[in-house]
Coordinates of C-alpha atoms in Angstrom, one line a residue:
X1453 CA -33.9 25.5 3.1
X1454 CA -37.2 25.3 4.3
X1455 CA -39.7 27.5 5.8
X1456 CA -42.0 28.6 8.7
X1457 CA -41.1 32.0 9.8
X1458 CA -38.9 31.4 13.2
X1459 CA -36.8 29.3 10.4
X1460 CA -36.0 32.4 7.9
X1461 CA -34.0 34.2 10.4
X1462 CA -32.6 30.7 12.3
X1463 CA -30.8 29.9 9.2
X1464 CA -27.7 32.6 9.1
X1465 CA -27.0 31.2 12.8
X1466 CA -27.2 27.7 11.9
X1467 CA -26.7 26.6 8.5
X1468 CA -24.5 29.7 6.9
X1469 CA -21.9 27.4 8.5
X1470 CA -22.7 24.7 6.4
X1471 CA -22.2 26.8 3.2
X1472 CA -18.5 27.5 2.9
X1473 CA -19.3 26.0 -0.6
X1474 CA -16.3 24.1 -1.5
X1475 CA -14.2 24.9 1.7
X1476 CA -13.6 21.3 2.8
X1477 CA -9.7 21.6 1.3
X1478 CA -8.4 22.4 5.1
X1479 CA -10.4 21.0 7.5
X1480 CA -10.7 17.3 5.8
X1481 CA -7.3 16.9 5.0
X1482 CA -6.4 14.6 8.4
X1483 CA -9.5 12.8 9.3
X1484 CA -8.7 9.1 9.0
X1485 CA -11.7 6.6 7.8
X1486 CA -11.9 3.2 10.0
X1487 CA -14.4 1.5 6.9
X1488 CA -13.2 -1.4 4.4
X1489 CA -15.8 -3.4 2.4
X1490 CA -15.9 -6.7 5.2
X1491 CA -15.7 -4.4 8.1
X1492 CA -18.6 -5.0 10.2
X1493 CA -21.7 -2.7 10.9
X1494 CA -21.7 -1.2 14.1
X1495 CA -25.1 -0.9 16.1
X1496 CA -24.8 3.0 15.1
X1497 CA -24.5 2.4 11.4
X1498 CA -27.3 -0.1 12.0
X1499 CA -29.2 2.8 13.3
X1500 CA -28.0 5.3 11.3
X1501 CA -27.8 3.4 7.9
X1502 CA -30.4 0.9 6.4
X1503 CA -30.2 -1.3 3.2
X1504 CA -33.9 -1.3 2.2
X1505 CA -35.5 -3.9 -0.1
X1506 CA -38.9 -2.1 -1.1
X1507 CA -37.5 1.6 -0.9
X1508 CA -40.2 4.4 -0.9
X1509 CA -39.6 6.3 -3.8
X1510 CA -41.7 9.1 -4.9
X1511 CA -42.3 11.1 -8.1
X1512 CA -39.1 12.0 -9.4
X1513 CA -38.6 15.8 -9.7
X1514 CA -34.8 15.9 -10.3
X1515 CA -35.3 19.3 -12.1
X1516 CA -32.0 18.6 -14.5
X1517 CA -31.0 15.6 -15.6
X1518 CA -28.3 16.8 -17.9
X1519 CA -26.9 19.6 -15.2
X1520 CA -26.9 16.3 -12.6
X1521 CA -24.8 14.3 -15.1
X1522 CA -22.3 17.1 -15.4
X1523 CA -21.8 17.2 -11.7
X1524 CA -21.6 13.5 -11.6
X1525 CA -19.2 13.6 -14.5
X1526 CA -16.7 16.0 -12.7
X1527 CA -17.2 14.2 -9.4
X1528 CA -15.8 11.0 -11.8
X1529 CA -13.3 13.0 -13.1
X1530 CA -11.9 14.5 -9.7
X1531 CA -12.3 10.5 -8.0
X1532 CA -10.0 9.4 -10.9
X1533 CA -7.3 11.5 -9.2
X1534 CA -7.2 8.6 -6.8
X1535 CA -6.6 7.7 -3.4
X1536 CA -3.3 9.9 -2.9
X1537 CA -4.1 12.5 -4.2
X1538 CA -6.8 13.1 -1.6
X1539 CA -7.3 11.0 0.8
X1540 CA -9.6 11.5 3.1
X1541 CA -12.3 12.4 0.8
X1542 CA -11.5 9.9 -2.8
X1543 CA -12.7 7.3 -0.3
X1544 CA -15.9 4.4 0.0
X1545 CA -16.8 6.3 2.9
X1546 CA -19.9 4.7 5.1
X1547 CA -20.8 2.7 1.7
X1548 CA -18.3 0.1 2.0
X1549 CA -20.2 -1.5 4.6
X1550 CA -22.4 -2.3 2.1
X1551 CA -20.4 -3.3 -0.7
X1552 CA -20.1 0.4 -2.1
X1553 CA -16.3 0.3 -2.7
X1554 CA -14.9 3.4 -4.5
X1555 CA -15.0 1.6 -8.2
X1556 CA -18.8 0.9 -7.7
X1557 CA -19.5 4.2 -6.4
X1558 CA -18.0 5.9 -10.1
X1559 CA -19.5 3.3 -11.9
X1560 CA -23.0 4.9 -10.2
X1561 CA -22.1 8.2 -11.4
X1562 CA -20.9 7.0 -14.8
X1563 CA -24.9 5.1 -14.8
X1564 CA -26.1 8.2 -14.6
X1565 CA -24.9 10.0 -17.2
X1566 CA -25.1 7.2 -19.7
X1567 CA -28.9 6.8 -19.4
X1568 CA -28.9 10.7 -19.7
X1569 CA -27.2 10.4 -23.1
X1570 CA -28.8 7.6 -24.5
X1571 CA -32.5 9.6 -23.6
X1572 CA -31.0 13.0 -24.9
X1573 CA -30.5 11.1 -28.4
X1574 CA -33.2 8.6 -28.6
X1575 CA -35.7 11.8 -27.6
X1576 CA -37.4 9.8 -25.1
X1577 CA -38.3 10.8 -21.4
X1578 CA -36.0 10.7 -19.0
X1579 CA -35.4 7.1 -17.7
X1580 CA -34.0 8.7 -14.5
X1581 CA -37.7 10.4 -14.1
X1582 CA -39.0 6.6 -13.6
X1583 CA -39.3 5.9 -10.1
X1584 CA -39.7 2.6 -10.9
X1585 CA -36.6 2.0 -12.9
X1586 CA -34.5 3.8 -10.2
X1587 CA -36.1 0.8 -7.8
X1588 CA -34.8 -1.7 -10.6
X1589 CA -31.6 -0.7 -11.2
X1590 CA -30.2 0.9 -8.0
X1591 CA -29.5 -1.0 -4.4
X1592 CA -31.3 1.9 -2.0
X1593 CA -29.5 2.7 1.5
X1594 CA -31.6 4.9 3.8
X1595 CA -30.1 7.3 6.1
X1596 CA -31.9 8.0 9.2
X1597 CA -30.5 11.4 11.0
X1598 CA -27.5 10.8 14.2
X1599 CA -29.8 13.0 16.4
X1600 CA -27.2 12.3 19.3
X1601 CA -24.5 14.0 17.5
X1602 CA -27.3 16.6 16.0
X1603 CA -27.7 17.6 19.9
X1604 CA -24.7 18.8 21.1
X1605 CA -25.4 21.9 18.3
X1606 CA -28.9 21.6 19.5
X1607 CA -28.7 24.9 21.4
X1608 CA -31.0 27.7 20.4
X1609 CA -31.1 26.2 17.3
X1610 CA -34.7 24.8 16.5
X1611 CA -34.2 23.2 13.4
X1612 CA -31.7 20.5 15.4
X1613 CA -34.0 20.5 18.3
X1614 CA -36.9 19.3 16.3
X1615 CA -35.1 17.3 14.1
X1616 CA -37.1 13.6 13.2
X1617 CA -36.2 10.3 13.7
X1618 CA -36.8 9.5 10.2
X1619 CA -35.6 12.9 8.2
X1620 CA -32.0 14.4 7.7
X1621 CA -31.7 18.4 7.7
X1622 CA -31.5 19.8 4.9
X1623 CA -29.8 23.6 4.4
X1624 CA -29.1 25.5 1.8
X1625 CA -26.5 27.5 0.3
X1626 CA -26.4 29.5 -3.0
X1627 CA -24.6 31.4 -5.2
X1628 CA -24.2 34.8 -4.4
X1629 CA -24.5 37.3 -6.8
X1630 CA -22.8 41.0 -5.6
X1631 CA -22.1 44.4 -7.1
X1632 CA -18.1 45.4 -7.2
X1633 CA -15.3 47.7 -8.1
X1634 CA -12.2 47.2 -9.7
X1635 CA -11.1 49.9 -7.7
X1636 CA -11.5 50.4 -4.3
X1637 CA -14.8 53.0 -3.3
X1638 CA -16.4 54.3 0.0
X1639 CA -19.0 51.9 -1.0
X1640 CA -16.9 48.7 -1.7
X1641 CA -13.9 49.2 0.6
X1642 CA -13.4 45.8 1.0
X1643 CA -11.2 43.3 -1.6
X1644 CA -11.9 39.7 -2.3
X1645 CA -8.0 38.6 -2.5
X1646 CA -6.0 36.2 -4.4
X1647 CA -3.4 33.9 -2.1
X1648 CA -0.6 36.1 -0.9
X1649 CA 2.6 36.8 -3.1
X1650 CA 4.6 34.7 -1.1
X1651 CA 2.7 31.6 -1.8
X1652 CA 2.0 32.3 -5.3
X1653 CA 4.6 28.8 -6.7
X1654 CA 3.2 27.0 -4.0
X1655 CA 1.6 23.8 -3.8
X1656 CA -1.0 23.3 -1.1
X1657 CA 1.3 20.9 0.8
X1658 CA 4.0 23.6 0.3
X1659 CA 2.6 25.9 1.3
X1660 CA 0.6 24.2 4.8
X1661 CA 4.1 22.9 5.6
X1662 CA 5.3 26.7 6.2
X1663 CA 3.8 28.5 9.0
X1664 CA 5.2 31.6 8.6
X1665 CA 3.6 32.1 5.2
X1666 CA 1.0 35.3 5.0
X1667 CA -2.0 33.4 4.6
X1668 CA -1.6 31.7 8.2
X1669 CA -0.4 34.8 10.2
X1670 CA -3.4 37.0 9.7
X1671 CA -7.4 36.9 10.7
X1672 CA -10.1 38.0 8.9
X1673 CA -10.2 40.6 11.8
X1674 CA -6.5 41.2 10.3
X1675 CA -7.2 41.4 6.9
X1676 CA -10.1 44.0 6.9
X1677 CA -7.6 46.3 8.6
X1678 CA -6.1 47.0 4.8
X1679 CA -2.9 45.6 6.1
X1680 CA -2.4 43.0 2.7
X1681 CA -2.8 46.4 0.9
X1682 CA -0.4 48.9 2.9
X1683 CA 2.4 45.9 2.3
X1684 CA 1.6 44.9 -0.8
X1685 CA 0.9 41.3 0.4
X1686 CA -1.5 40.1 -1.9
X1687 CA -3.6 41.4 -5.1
X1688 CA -7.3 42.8 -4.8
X1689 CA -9.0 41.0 -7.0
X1690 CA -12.4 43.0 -7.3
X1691 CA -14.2 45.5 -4.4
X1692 CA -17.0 44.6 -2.3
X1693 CA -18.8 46.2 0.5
X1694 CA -18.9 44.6 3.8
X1695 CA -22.1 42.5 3.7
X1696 CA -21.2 41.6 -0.1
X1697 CA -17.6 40.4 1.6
X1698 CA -19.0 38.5 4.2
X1699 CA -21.5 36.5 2.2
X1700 CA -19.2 35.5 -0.2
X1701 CA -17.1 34.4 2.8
X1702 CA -19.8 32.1 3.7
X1703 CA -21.2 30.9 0.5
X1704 CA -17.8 30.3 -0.8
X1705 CA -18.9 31.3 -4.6
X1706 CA -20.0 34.8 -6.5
X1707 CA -20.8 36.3 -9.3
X1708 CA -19.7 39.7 -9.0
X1709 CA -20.9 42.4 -11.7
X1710 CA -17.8 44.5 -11.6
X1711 CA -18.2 48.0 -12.8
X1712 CA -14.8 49.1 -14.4
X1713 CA -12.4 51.8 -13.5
X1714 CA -13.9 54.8 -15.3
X1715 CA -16.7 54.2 -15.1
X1716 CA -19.9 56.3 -13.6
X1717 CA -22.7 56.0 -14.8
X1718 CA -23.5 52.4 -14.2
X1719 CA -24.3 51.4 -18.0
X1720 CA -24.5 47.5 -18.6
X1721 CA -21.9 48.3 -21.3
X1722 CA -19.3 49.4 -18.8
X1723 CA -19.8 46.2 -16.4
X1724 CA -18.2 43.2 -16.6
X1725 CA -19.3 39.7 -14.7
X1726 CA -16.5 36.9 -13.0
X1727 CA -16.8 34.3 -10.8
X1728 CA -14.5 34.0 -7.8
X1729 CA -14.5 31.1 -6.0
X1730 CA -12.5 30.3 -2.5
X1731 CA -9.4 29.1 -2.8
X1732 CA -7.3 28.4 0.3
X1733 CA -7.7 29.4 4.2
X1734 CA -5.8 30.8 6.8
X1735 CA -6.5 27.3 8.7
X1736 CA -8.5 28.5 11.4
X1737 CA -11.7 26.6 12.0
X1738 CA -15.3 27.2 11.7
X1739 CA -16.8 28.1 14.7
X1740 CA -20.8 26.9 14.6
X1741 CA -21.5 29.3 17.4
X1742 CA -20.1 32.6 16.3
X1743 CA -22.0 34.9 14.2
X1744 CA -20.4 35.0 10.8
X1745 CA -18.6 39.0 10.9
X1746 CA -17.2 36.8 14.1
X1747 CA -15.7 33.9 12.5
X1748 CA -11.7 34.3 12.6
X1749 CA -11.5 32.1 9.1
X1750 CA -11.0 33.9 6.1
X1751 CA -10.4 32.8 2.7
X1752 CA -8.4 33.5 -0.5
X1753 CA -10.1 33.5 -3.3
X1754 CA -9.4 32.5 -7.5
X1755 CA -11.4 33.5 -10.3
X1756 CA -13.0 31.0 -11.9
X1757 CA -15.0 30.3 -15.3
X1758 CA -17.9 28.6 -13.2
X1759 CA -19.4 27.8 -10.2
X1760 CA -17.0 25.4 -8.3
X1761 CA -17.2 22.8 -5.9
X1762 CA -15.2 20.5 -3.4
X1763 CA -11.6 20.4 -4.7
X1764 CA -8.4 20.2 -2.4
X1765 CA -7.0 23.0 -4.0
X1766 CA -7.9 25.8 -6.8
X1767 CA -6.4 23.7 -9.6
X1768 CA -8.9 20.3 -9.2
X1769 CA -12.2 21.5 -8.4
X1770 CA -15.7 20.2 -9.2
X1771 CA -17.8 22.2 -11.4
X1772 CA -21.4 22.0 -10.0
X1773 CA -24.9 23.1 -10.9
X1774 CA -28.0 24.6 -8.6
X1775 CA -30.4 22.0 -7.5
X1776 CA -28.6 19.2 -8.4
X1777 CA -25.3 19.7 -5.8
X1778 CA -26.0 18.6 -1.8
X1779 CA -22.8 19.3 0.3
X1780 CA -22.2 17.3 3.6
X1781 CA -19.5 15.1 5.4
X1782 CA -17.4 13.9 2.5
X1783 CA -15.0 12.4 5.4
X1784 CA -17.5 10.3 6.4
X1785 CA -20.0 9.6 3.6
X1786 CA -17.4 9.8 0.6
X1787 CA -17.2 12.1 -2.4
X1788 CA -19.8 11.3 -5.0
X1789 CA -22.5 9.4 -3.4
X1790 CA -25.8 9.5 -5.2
X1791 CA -28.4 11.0 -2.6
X1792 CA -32.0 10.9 -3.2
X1793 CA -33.8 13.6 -1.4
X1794 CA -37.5 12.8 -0.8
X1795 CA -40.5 14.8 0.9
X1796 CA -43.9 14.7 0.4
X1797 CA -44.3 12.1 -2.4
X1798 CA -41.5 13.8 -4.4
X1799 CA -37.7 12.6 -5.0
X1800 CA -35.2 14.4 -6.6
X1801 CA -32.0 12.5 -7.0
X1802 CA -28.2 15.0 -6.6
X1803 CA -24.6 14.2 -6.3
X1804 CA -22.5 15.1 -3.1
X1805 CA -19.7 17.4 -4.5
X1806 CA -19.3 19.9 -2.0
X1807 CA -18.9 20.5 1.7
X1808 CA -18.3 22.8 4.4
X1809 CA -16.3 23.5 7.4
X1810 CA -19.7 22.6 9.5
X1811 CA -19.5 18.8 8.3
X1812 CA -17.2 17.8 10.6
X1813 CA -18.3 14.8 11.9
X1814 CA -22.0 15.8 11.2
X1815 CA -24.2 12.7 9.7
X1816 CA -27.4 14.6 10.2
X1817 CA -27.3 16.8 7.4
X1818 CA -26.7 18.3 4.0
X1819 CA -26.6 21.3 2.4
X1820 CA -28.3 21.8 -1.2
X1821 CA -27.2 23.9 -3.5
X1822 CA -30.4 26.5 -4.2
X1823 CA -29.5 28.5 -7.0
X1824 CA -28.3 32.4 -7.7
X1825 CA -29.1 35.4 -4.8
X1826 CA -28.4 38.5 -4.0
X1827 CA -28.8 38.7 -0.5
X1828 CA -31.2 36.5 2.0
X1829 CA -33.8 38.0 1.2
X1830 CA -33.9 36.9 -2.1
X1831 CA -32.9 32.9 -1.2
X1832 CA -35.9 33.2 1.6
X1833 CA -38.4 34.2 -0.8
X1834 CA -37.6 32.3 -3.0
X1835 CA -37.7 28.9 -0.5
X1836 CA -40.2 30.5 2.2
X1837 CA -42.1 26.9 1.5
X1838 CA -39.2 24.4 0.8
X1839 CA -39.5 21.8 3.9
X1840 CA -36.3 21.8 6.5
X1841 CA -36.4 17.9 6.6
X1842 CA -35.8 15.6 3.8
X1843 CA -36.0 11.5 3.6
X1844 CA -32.4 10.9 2.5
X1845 CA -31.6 7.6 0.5
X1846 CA -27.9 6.9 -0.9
X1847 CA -28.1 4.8 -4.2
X1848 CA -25.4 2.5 -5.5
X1849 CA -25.9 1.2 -8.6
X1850 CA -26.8 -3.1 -7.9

């Protein structure tokens, strides 16, 4: 995010919500897209959505052209799962008004990581660092922000208040990094869980199709109570305190040092590192104006070998990499679009792989992927000066 000081604290209220990283599995599922390639542009899209001819493109400070590769490349390999497997998010999106069908939006993607490789073994500079061959090779739609739909969050919330005509908001979520025990402490009375033991042979589908499954009878409110533990519901996974639970609620990833059963003194040698990463929800919705120990939603989680993506479910999920991941309305916009982020005379170019349970129905902004934290403290010093608007431009490959 981005930063004067009224923002630092303004962005647990407003954009946390954004950062259930990966979380779209639920909430998507049913939204229905009215786009095909000849449907006509609507005076909003008009508004909303610009094919430019001379595009503005500034210095190009993608930070990682091989990390944005392998986050287009998994975002290939998860659209190549097609249509029915998922789909209201393997879709065009708002690109097929503009001839962006779902084959030319992989075939962007796929661009990308072939002028990666070819660089990486000729040794030269990065062709994707060349403003000017972005301009050549890439049809350039601008995205102005839906400041209409922006206002009805617009309540106590600056950021949306002041949002410009011109400039999408752009958030932030991270990776959170936490302490834990494999065994349950004073300090870390709280378990990150796998899905419940009744659910365990599931599918998704299965298991949405049967209400009176664990996972949709309890609240978080429920589940901090211990009651998964006293019945033996579901298996604790690692030990976190309260704030460390609640953040990794809302960032949807972490990294959890876990310090091993016998262990006391705290040496390095006696604590091992896993990444757990969300896996499926009790199916109630995000609520944008609750504080977050509010929020009624909680989540199951699955370890994981990296940091993970959109993905309907735990078994298909995109890895992704810090600064080169935006999350946002995949409904709307469609899995995998190419977004170039501009402020200031600088462009960094990321893939949308990721998304949150605040992006429904939001096309006026997107949540980047910052990097590893502790706590907020941490992610706000490290982005005290990073701007809260971005110029946003979705490239297709001409």
């Amino acid at each position: 995010m981005k930063f004067s000081a009224l923002f630092l604290f303004t962005i647990n209220v407003l954009v946390a919500w954004s950062t259930y990283a990966s979380t779209a599995t639920v909430s998507h599922q049913n939204i229905k897209l009215n786009l095909n390639p000849g449907a006509a542009v609507t005076s909003s899209a008009k508004r909303i959505y610009q094919l430019e001819k001379s595009p503005a493109i500034g210095k190009m400070v993608t930070p990682s052209t091989a990390e944005l590769c392998s986050v287009a490349k998994g975002t290939v390999d998860y659209l190549a799962l097609g249509k029915d497997y998922d789909p209201g998010i393997i879709t065009a999106g708002m690109t097929a008004q503009f001839g962006g069908d779902l084959e030319r939006v992989k075939r962007t993607l796929n661009f990308i990581c072939q002028i990666e490789q070819e660089d990486k073994l000729t040794g030269a500079p990065s062709r994707l660092m060349d403003a000017e061959f972005i301009a050549q090779h890439f049809d350039v739609i601008r995205w102005m922000p839906d400041k209409k739909q922006a206002q009805g969050f617009a309540k106590n919330k600056p950021l949306l208040k002041n949002m410009p005509d011109d400039k999408i908001l752009l958030t932030k979520y991270y990776i959170k990094l936490a302490k834990g025990t494999a065994k349950q402490t004073p300090e870390t009375p709280y378990a990150l869980y796998a899905i419940p033991n009744d659910e365990q042979d599931l599918t998704l589908e299965q298991a949405n199709a049967e209400p009176s499954l664990t996972r949709h009878q309890l609240t978080k409110q429920d589940v901090i109570t211990g009651i998964l533990d006293q019945d033996k519901l579901a298996e604790p996974m690692v030990w976190l305190s309260r704030y460390d639970l609640e953040d990794s609620l809302m960032q949807g990833t972490v990294k959890v040092d876990i310090t091993n059963d016998e262990s006391t003194s705290g040496d390095s040698s006696e604590i091992t590192s896993q990444f757990f990463n969300v896996h499926r929800n009790n199916g109630i919705g995000y609520q944008r104006n609750l504080k977050k120990e509010e929020q009624g939603r909680y989540w199951y989680f699955k370890k994981t070998n990296s940091v993970m993506g959109y993905g309907k479910d735990a078994n298909y999920k995109i890895p992704v990499y810090p600064l080169v991941t935006v999350a946002g309305d995949l409904a709307h916009l469609g899995l995998g679009k190419l977004i170039m982020l501009t402020h200031n005379g600088e462009s960094r170019l990321t893939v949308l792989a990721d998304t949150g349970g605040a992006f429904e129905n939001n096309q006026y902004q997107l949540d980047y992927l910052g990097g590893y934290f502790k706590n907020w403290d941490d992610y706000i010093n490290t982005y005290r000066t990073f701007p809260d608007y971005f110029e946003a431009r979705i490239l297709l490959l001409k």
